[in-house]
Coordinates of C-alpha atoms and ligand atoms in Angstrom, one line a residue:
M1 CA -13.2 -17.0 24.0
I2 CA -9.5 -16.6 24.4
T3 CA -7.0 -17.0 21.6
L4 CA -3.5 -18.0 22.4
I5 CA -0.9 -17.5 19.6
R6 CA 1.8 -19.7 20.9
N7 CA 5.6 -19.9 20.5
G8 CA 6.0 -17.4 17.6
D9 CA 8.7 -14.8 17.2
V10 CA 6.9 -11.5 17.7
V11 CA 8.2 -8.6 15.5
D12 CA 7.8 -5.2 17.0
P13 CA 8.8 -2.5 14.5
V14 CA 8.4 0.3 17.1
R15 CA 10.8 -1.2 19.6
E16 CA 12.8 -2.8 16.8
T17 CA 12.7 -6.2 18.5
V18 CA 12.1 -9.8 17.6
E19 CA 11.3 -11.9 20.6
K20 CA 9.7 -15.3 21.3
V21 CA 6.5 -14.3 23.1
D22 CA 3.0 -15.8 23.5
V23 CA 0.2 -13.5 22.5
L24 CA -3.1 -13.7 24.3
V25 CA -6.1 -12.2 22.7
E26 CA -9.3 -11.5 24.6
K27 CA -12.3 -9.3 23.7
G28 CA -10.7 -8.1 20.5
K29 CA -7.6 -6.8 22.3
I30 CA -4.1 -8.1 22.9
S31 CA -4.6 -8.8 26.6
K32 CA -1.2 -10.2 27.4
L33 CA 2.3 -10.7 25.9
L34 CA 3.9 -13.5 27.9
P35 CA 7.2 -15.5 27.9
P36 CA 6.5 -18.8 26.1
G37 CA 4.8 -21.5 28.2
V38 CA 3.8 -19.2 31.0
F39 CA 0.1 -19.3 30.1
K40 CA -1.0 -22.9 30.8
E41 CA -4.8 -22.9 30.9
K42 CA -6.6 -25.3 28.7
G43 CA -10.2 -25.9 27.8
P44 CA -12.9 -25.4 25.2
Q45 CA -12.9 -21.7 25.7
I46 CA -9.3 -21.4 24.6
R47 CA -8.4 -21.5 21.0
I48 CA -4.7 -22.2 20.3
F49 CA -2.7 -21.2 17.3
D50 CA 0.8 -22.7 17.1
A51 CA 3.2 -20.2 15.6
S52 CA 6.4 -22.2 16.1
D53 CA 8.9 -21.2 13.4
K54 CA 6.6 -18.4 12.4
F55 CA 6.7 -14.6 13.0
V56 CA 3.8 -12.8 14.6
I57 CA 3.7 -9.3 13.1
P58 CA 1.4 -6.3 13.6
G59 CA -1.3 -6.4 10.9
L60 CA 0.0 -4.7 7.8
V61 CA -1.5 -1.4 6.8
D62 CA -1.6 -0.4 3.1
I63 CA -2.2 3.3 2.5
H64 CA -2.5 3.1 -1.3
V65 CA -5.2 0.7 -2.6
H66 CA -7.7 1.1 -5.4
L67 CA -11.0 -0.5 -4.6
R68 CA -13.3 0.0 -7.6
E69 CA -16.5 0.5 -5.7
P70 CA -18.6 2.5 -6.4
G71 CA -18.7 2.3 -10.2
H72 CA -16.5 -0.5 -11.4
E73 CA -17.5 -3.5 -9.2
Y74 CA -16.6 -5.9 -12.0
K75 CA -12.9 -5.1 -11.3
E76 CA -13.1 -5.0 -7.5
T77 CA -15.5 -4.4 -4.6
V78 CA -14.8 -3.2 -1.2
A79 CA -15.4 -6.8 0.0
S80 CA -13.2 -8.5 -2.6
G81 CA -10.4 -6.0 -2.1
A82 CA -10.7 -6.5 1.6
R83 CA -10.5 -10.3 1.2
S84 CA -7.4 -10.1 -0.9
A85 CA -5.9 -7.7 1.6
A86 CA -6.6 -10.1 4.5
A87 CA -5.0 -13.0 2.5
G88 CA -1.9 -10.8 2.0
G89 CA -1.5 -10.1 5.7
F90 CA -3.1 -6.7 5.8
T91 CA -5.5 -5.7 8.5
A92 CA -6.2 -2.2 7.2
I93 CA -6.2 -0.6 3.8
A94 CA -6.8 3.0 2.7
C95 CA -8.6 3.4 -0.6
M96 CA -8.1 6.0 -3.2
P97 CA -10.9 8.2 -4.4
N98 CA -10.8 7.5 -8.2
T99 CA -14.0 5.6 -8.2
E100 CA -17.1 6.4 -10.2
P101 CA -18.4 8.7 -8.9
P102 CA -15.2 9.7 -7.2
N103 CA -15.1 10.0 -3.5
D104 CA -15.5 13.7 -3.3
C105 CA -18.4 14.1 -1.0
R106 CA -19.8 12.7 2.3
S107 CA -22.2 10.2 0.7
V108 CA -19.5 8.4 -1.2
T109 CA -17.2 8.2 1.9
E110 CA -20.1 6.9 4.0
F111 CA -21.0 4.4 1.3
I112 CA -17.5 2.9 1.3
L113 CA -17.5 2.7 5.1
E114 CA -20.9 0.9 5.0
Q115 CA -19.6 -1.6 2.4
A116 CA -16.5 -2.2 4.5
E117 CA -18.7 -2.8 7.6
R118 CA -20.8 -5.3 5.6
A119 CA -17.7 -7.1 4.4
C120 CA -16.6 -7.9 8.0
S121 CA -13.0 -8.2 7.0
V122 CA -10.1 -5.7 7.3
R123 CA -10.4 -2.1 8.3
V124 CA -11.1 0.2 5.4
Y125 CA -10.1 3.9 5.5
P126 CA -11.4 6.1 2.7
I127 CA -9.1 8.7 1.1
A128 CA -11.2 11.5 -0.3
A129 CA -10.5 13.6 -3.4
I130 CA -8.6 16.9 -3.3
S131 CA -10.8 18.4 -6.0
K132 CA -14.4 18.0 -7.0
G133 CA -14.7 15.3 -9.6
Q134 CA -10.9 15.0 -9.4
E135 CA -10.9 17.7 -12.0
G136 CA -8.3 19.8 -10.4
E137 CA -10.4 23.0 -10.3
T138 CA -12.3 23.3 -7.0
L139 CA -11.4 21.9 -3.7
T140 CA -13.7 19.5 -2.0
N141 CA -15.1 20.1 1.4
F142 CA -12.3 18.7 3.6
G143 CA -14.2 19.3 6.9
E144 CA -17.3 17.4 5.7
L145 CA -15.2 14.6 4.3
K146 CA -13.1 14.3 7.5
E147 CA -16.4 14.2 9.5
A148 CA -17.7 11.4 7.3
G149 CA -14.6 9.3 7.9
A150 CA -12.0 10.2 5.3
V151 CA -8.4 9.9 6.6
A152 CA -6.5 11.7 3.9
V153 CA -7.0 13.5 0.6
S154 CA -5.5 12.7 -2.8
D155 CA -6.3 13.2 -6.5
D156 CA -4.3 10.0 -7.2
G157 CA -4.7 8.9 -10.8
F158 CA -5.5 12.5 -11.8
P159 CA -2.6 14.6 -10.5
V160 CA -3.3 18.2 -9.5
A161 CA -1.7 20.4 -12.2
N162 CA -2.6 23.7 -10.7
S163 CA 0.1 24.7 -8.1
E164 CA -2.1 27.3 -6.4
L165 CA -4.8 24.7 -5.9
M166 CA -2.2 22.3 -4.4
R167 CA -1.0 25.1 -2.1
R168 CA -4.5 25.7 -0.8
A169 CA -5.1 22.0 -0.5
L170 CA -2.0 21.6 1.8
E171 CA -3.1 24.5 4.0
Y172 CA -6.7 23.5 4.2
A173 CA -5.8 19.8 4.8
A174 CA -3.3 20.7 7.6
F175 CA -6.1 22.7 9.3
Y176 CA -8.2 19.5 9.5
G177 CA -5.3 17.2 10.3
L178 CA -5.7 15.4 6.9
R179 CA -2.5 14.3 5.0
V180 CA -2.3 15.3 1.3
I181 CA -1.1 12.3 -0.7
S182 CA 0.3 13.5 -4.0
H183 CA 0.5 11.5 -7.2
C184 CA 3.4 13.4 -8.7
E185 CA 3.2 13.5 -12.5
D186 CA 3.4 16.4 -14.9
R187 CA 0.8 15.2 -17.4
S188 CA 1.9 17.8 -20.0
L189 CA 5.3 16.1 -20.0
A190 CA 4.1 12.5 -19.7
G191 CA 1.8 13.1 -22.7
D192 CA 0.7 9.9 -24.3
G193 CA 3.6 8.0 -22.8
V194 CA 2.8 4.4 -21.9
M195 CA 6.2 3.2 -20.4
H196 CA 9.4 4.7 -19.0
E197 CA 11.1 7.0 -21.6
G198 CA 14.6 5.5 -22.3
V199 CA 16.5 3.2 -24.5
I200 CA 13.9 0.5 -24.3
S201 CA 10.9 2.6 -25.2
T202 CA 12.9 3.8 -28.2
R203 CA 13.9 0.3 -29.2
I204 CA 10.4 -1.2 -28.9
G205 CA 8.7 1.8 -30.3
L206 CA 6.4 2.9 -27.4
A207 CA 5.9 6.5 -26.3
G208 CA 7.8 7.3 -23.2
I209 CA 7.1 8.9 -19.8
P210 CA 10.3 10.7 -18.8
A211 CA 11.5 10.4 -15.2
A212 CA 11.4 14.2 -15.1
S213 CA 7.6 14.2 -15.2
E214 CA 7.7 12.7 -11.7
D215 CA 10.7 14.6 -10.4
I216 CA 9.3 18.0 -11.4
M217 CA 6.2 17.5 -9.4
V218 CA 8.1 16.0 -6.4
Y219 CA 10.1 19.2 -6.5
R220 CA 6.9 21.3 -6.6
E221 CA 5.3 19.5 -3.6
I222 CA 8.6 19.9 -1.6
S223 CA 8.6 23.6 -2.5
L224 CA 4.9 24.0 -1.5
S225 CA 5.6 22.2 1.8
R226 CA 8.4 24.6 2.5
L227 CA 6.2 27.6 1.5
T228 CA 3.2 26.6 3.7
G229 CA 4.9 24.7 6.5
C230 CA 2.4 21.9 5.9
P231 CA 3.1 18.2 5.5
V232 CA 2.9 16.3 2.2
H233 CA 3.1 12.6 1.4
I234 CA 4.6 11.6 -2.0
A235 CA 2.9 8.5 -3.5
H236 CA 4.6 5.7 -5.4
V237 CA 8.2 7.0 -5.8
S238 CA 9.8 5.4 -8.9
T239 CA 12.8 7.6 -9.9
A240 CA 16.3 8.1 -8.6
G241 CA 15.6 11.9 -9.0
S242 CA 12.6 11.8 -6.6
V243 CA 14.6 9.8 -4.0
E244 CA 17.4 12.5 -4.1
L245 CA 14.9 15.4 -3.8
I246 CA 13.1 13.8 -0.9
R247 CA 16.5 13.0 0.8
R248 CA 17.4 16.7 0.6
A249 CA 14.0 17.8 1.8
K250 CA 14.3 15.5 4.8
E251 CA 17.8 16.8 5.6
E252 CA 16.3 20.3 5.5
G253 CA 13.7 19.2 8.1
L254 CA 10.7 19.6 5.9
L255 CA 7.5 17.6 6.6
V256 CA 7.8 15.4 3.6
T257 CA 7.1 11.7 3.7
A258 CA 7.2 9.1 0.9
E259 CA 6.1 5.7 -0.2
T260 CA 7.1 3.3 -2.9
A261 CA 5.4 0.1 -4.2
P262 CA 7.0 -3.4 -4.4
H263 CA 7.1 -3.3 -8.2
Y264 CA 9.4 -0.3 -8.2
F265 CA 12.0 -2.2 -6.2
T266 CA 11.5 -5.5 -7.9
L267 CA 11.0 -4.9 -11.7
D268 CA 12.5 -2.5 -14.2
H269 CA 11.5 -1.4 -17.7
Q270 CA 13.0 -4.5 -19.3
R271 CA 9.8 -6.3 -18.1
V272 CA 7.9 -4.3 -20.8
V273 CA 10.0 -5.7 -23.7
G274 CA 7.5 -8.4 -24.6
Y275 CA 4.7 -5.8 -24.6
D276 CA 3.0 -7.6 -21.7
T277 CA 0.3 -5.2 -20.5
L278 CA 0.6 -6.6 -17.0
A279 CA 3.8 -4.6 -16.8
K280 CA 2.0 -1.3 -17.7
V281 CA 1.7 0.8 -14.6
N282 CA 1.8 4.5 -13.8
P283 CA 4.3 5.7 -12.8
P284 CA 6.0 3.3 -15.2
L285 CA 8.7 0.6 -14.3
R286 CA 12.0 2.6 -14.6
T287 CA 15.6 1.7 -15.2
S288 CA 17.7 -0.6 -13.0
E289 CA 19.5 2.5 -11.7
D290 CA 16.1 3.8 -10.5
V291 CA 15.4 0.5 -8.9
E292 CA 18.7 0.6 -7.0
A293 CA 18.0 4.2 -5.9
V294 CA 14.6 3.2 -4.6
K295 CA 16.1 0.4 -2.6
E296 CA 18.8 2.8 -1.2
G297 CA 16.0 5.2 -0.3
L298 CA 14.2 2.5 1.6
R299 CA 17.5 1.5 3.3
E300 CA 18.3 5.0 4.4
G301 CA 14.7 5.8 5.5
V302 CA 14.2 8.4 2.8
I303 CA 11.2 6.3 1.7
D304 CA 9.1 5.8 4.8
V305 CA 6.4 3.4 3.6
I306 CA 5.8 0.5 1.3
A307 CA 2.3 0.6 -0.2
T308 CA 0.9 -1.6 -2.9
D309 CA -0.9 0.8 -5.3
H310 CA -3.2 -2.3 -5.8
A311 CA -4.9 -1.3 -9.1
P312 CA -7.3 -4.0 -10.3
H313 CA -8.3 -4.1 -13.9
S314 CA -10.3 -6.8 -15.9
P315 CA -9.2 -8.4 -19.2
L316 CA -11.4 -5.8 -20.9
E317 CA -8.8 -3.1 -20.0
K318 CA -5.7 -5.3 -20.0
E319 CA -6.0 -7.7 -23.0
L320 CA -5.4 -4.9 -25.5
E321 CA -2.7 -3.4 -27.5
F322 CA -0.1 -1.9 -25.1
D323 CA -1.0 1.6 -26.0
R324 CA -4.7 1.1 -25.2
A325 CA -4.4 -1.0 -22.1
A326 CA -5.1 0.5 -18.6
F327 CA -2.3 1.4 -16.2
G328 CA -2.1 -0.6 -13.0
M329 CA -1.3 -3.9 -11.3
I330 CA -2.8 -5.7 -8.3
G331 CA -0.5 -6.1 -5.3
L332 CA -2.1 -7.0 -2.0
Q333 CA -1.1 -10.7 -2.1
T334 CA 2.5 -10.2 -3.3
A335 CA 3.6 -7.2 -1.2
L336 CA 4.7 -9.3 1.7
P337 CA 6.9 -11.8 -0.1
L338 CA 8.4 -9.1 -2.4
T339 CA 9.3 -7.0 0.7
L340 CA 10.8 -10.0 2.5
Q341 CA 13.1 -10.3 -0.5
L342 CA 14.6 -7.0 0.6
V343 CA 15.3 -8.5 4.0
R344 CA 17.0 -11.5 2.3
D345 CA 19.0 -9.1 0.1
G346 CA 20.2 -7.1 3.2
V347 CA 18.4 -3.9 2.2
L348 CA 16.2 -3.8 5.3
D349 CA 16.1 -5.8 8.5
L350 CA 12.9 -7.6 9.4
T351 CA 11.7 -5.0 11.8
E352 CA 12.3 -2.2 9.3
A353 CA 10.5 -4.1 6.5
V354 CA 7.5 -4.8 8.8
G355 CA 7.5 -1.2 10.0
K356 CA 7.4 0.1 6.4
L357 CA 4.4 -2.1 5.7
S358 CA 2.5 -1.3 8.9
C359 CA 3.1 1.5 11.5
A360 CA 4.8 3.9 9.1
G361 CA 1.8 4.2 6.9
A362 CA -0.7 4.1 9.8
N363 CA 1.2 7.1 11.3
I364 CA 1.0 9.1 8.1
I365 CA -2.8 8.8 7.8
G366 CA -3.2 9.0 11.5
V367 CA -4.9 5.7 12.2
S368 CA -4.1 3.1 14.9
G369 CA -2.4 -0.1 14.0
G370 CA 1.1 -1.3 13.3
C371 CA 2.1 -2.2 16.8
L372 CA 1.7 -5.2 19.1
I373 CA 1.3 -4.0 22.7
E374 CA -1.0 -5.0 25.5
G375 CA -4.3 -3.2 25.5
E376 CA -4.3 -2.5 21.7
N377 CA -6.6 -4.0 19.1
A378 CA -5.6 -7.5 18.2
D379 CA -4.8 -6.7 14.6
L380 CA -2.0 -9.1 13.7
S381 CA -0.7 -11.6 11.2
V382 CA 1.3 -14.8 11.4
I383 CA 3.7 -15.2 8.6
D384 CA 6.1 -17.9 7.4
P385 CA 9.0 -16.1 5.7
E386 CA 10.6 -19.3 4.5
Y387 CA 7.7 -20.9 2.7
E388 CA 8.3 -21.0 -1.1
Y389 CA 5.6 -21.4 -3.7
L390 CA 4.5 -20.8 -7.2
F391 CA 2.2 -17.8 -7.2
E392 CA -0.8 -18.8 -9.3
A393 CA -3.9 -17.0 -10.5
D394 CA -6.3 -19.2 -8.6
Q395 CA -4.7 -18.0 -5.3
I396 CA -5.8 -14.5 -6.0
L397 CA -8.8 -13.3 -4.1
S398 CA -9.1 -10.0 -5.8
K399 CA -11.7 -9.9 -8.6
S400 CA -8.9 -9.0 -11.0
R401 CA -5.9 -11.0 -12.0
N402 CA -3.6 -8.3 -13.4
S403 CA -0.4 -9.3 -11.6
P404 CA 3.0 -9.5 -13.4
F405 CA 4.0 -12.0 -10.7
I406 CA 1.7 -14.8 -11.7
G407 CA 3.7 -17.9 -12.5
K408 CA 6.7 -16.6 -10.5
R409 CA 8.2 -18.4 -7.4
L410 CA 7.7 -16.3 -4.3
K411 CA 9.1 -16.8 -0.8
G412 CA 7.2 -15.8 2.3
V413 CA 3.6 -16.2 3.0
N414 CA 0.9 -15.0 5.4
E415 CA -0.8 -17.8 7.3
L416 CA -3.3 -16.0 9.6
T417 CA -4.9 -12.6 9.7
M418 CA -6.7 -11.3 12.7
V419 CA -8.6 -8.0 12.9
G420 CA -9.9 -7.0 16.3
G421 CA -9.4 -10.5 17.6
K422 CA -11.4 -12.1 14.8
V423 CA -9.8 -14.4 12.3
V424 CA -10.5 -12.9 8.9
W425 CA -8.2 -15.2 6.9
E426 CA -6.4 -18.4 7.5
K427 CA -4.3 -20.3 5.1
E428 CA -5.2 -23.9 4.4
R429 CA -2.7 -26.2 5.9
Ligands
DOR1 O1 -1.1 2.4 -12.5 C1 -2.0 3.1 -12.0 N1 -3.2 2.7 -11.8 N2 -1.6 4.4 -11.6 C2 -2.5 5.2 -11.2 O2 -2.2 6.3 -10.8 C3 -4.0 4.9 -11.1 C4 -4.1 3.4 -11.0 C5 -5.5 3.0 -11.3 O3 -6.5 3.6 -10.7 O4 -5.7 2.1 -12.0
ZN2 ZN1 -1.1 7.2 -8.3

């Protein structure tokens, strides 16, 4: 079987080009990239996908996803998360270890990989815990976890408070070629906060999480990276302060990389005014100045990656008083249109936007993907950036529906997702 993706504009974020090219897929690989019309064979063994007026992009790679398996399968399973990812244009996702039990040992990592294999959908890369039980006290066995298939380590959701432990984690992880992904939050300062600390939290009477609780830990990770000479990746940047600290660290030549999530460049703390728990997320939605700083960070390349922080929760955790509701929002099916908005707004060009959603993250966790070249795995998506639609709950393939974008008009959609030459998702036409 040969697949021909015909007449599309192929986006290559590595070469920074957009060119009309036919993509030929054979035996799971991109066998040929040809000028349009050169490949003329016809027949039952050739499947043709017409990508006229569409863009063919490298499959998106999301390095920050919460699948809830094992432990909270009613919110998400590896299979349901993978399906939602495929619908959103992702061909690979890396999943955070805050499951139950947490992914802190070989058997959990292997279990996740087995579930991913069974799901037959996108590639799933487990991220293991930094500390046993994510309790911040004893390091996990990085060598064993790497051998089992973990691609990075993180205590996302339960930030490492102990600086000495974080120092050892950076050194130990660098030895095994695993990237440390740090959820930067000083919990002693965040306290019982449930939204950004500022004029709005004061006005609506909710306890605040100051921007400084993030900035302090970003500064610590930068200092530890300088001390050890080891790389560190900063998760979900939400503050202007973090952007400035990372900018300076990069100017200094330190091995610091960073990601943000679409909600941090799309929404601000105003969204919390109606006490809608769909807007409750950690780190919290910040001020419009922070949103502008995050966009500027993306534009300048200070922020390398766009990751979703897809965090599924059921109505049991979300339909509660704001104080008691869980933090988190899903994001796999809205990341592409929200990022394309940055292109329309002139913040990023298309190749940069696609790069931040694909090869940039893949490089950080050291996996393949994010490029369209002959001989590589045929992991790709076909997108229509002009398609406008109302985003509705019944389009969501995640088991959870906790998106603040339900009922909003979005522009840009994924039409086809192929992983290793196999179509794992196709939009109804
Ligand atoms: O909003 C969040 N949700 N932030 C986190 O750090 C964890 C995540 C989750 O697991 O629900
Ligand atoms: Zn986090």
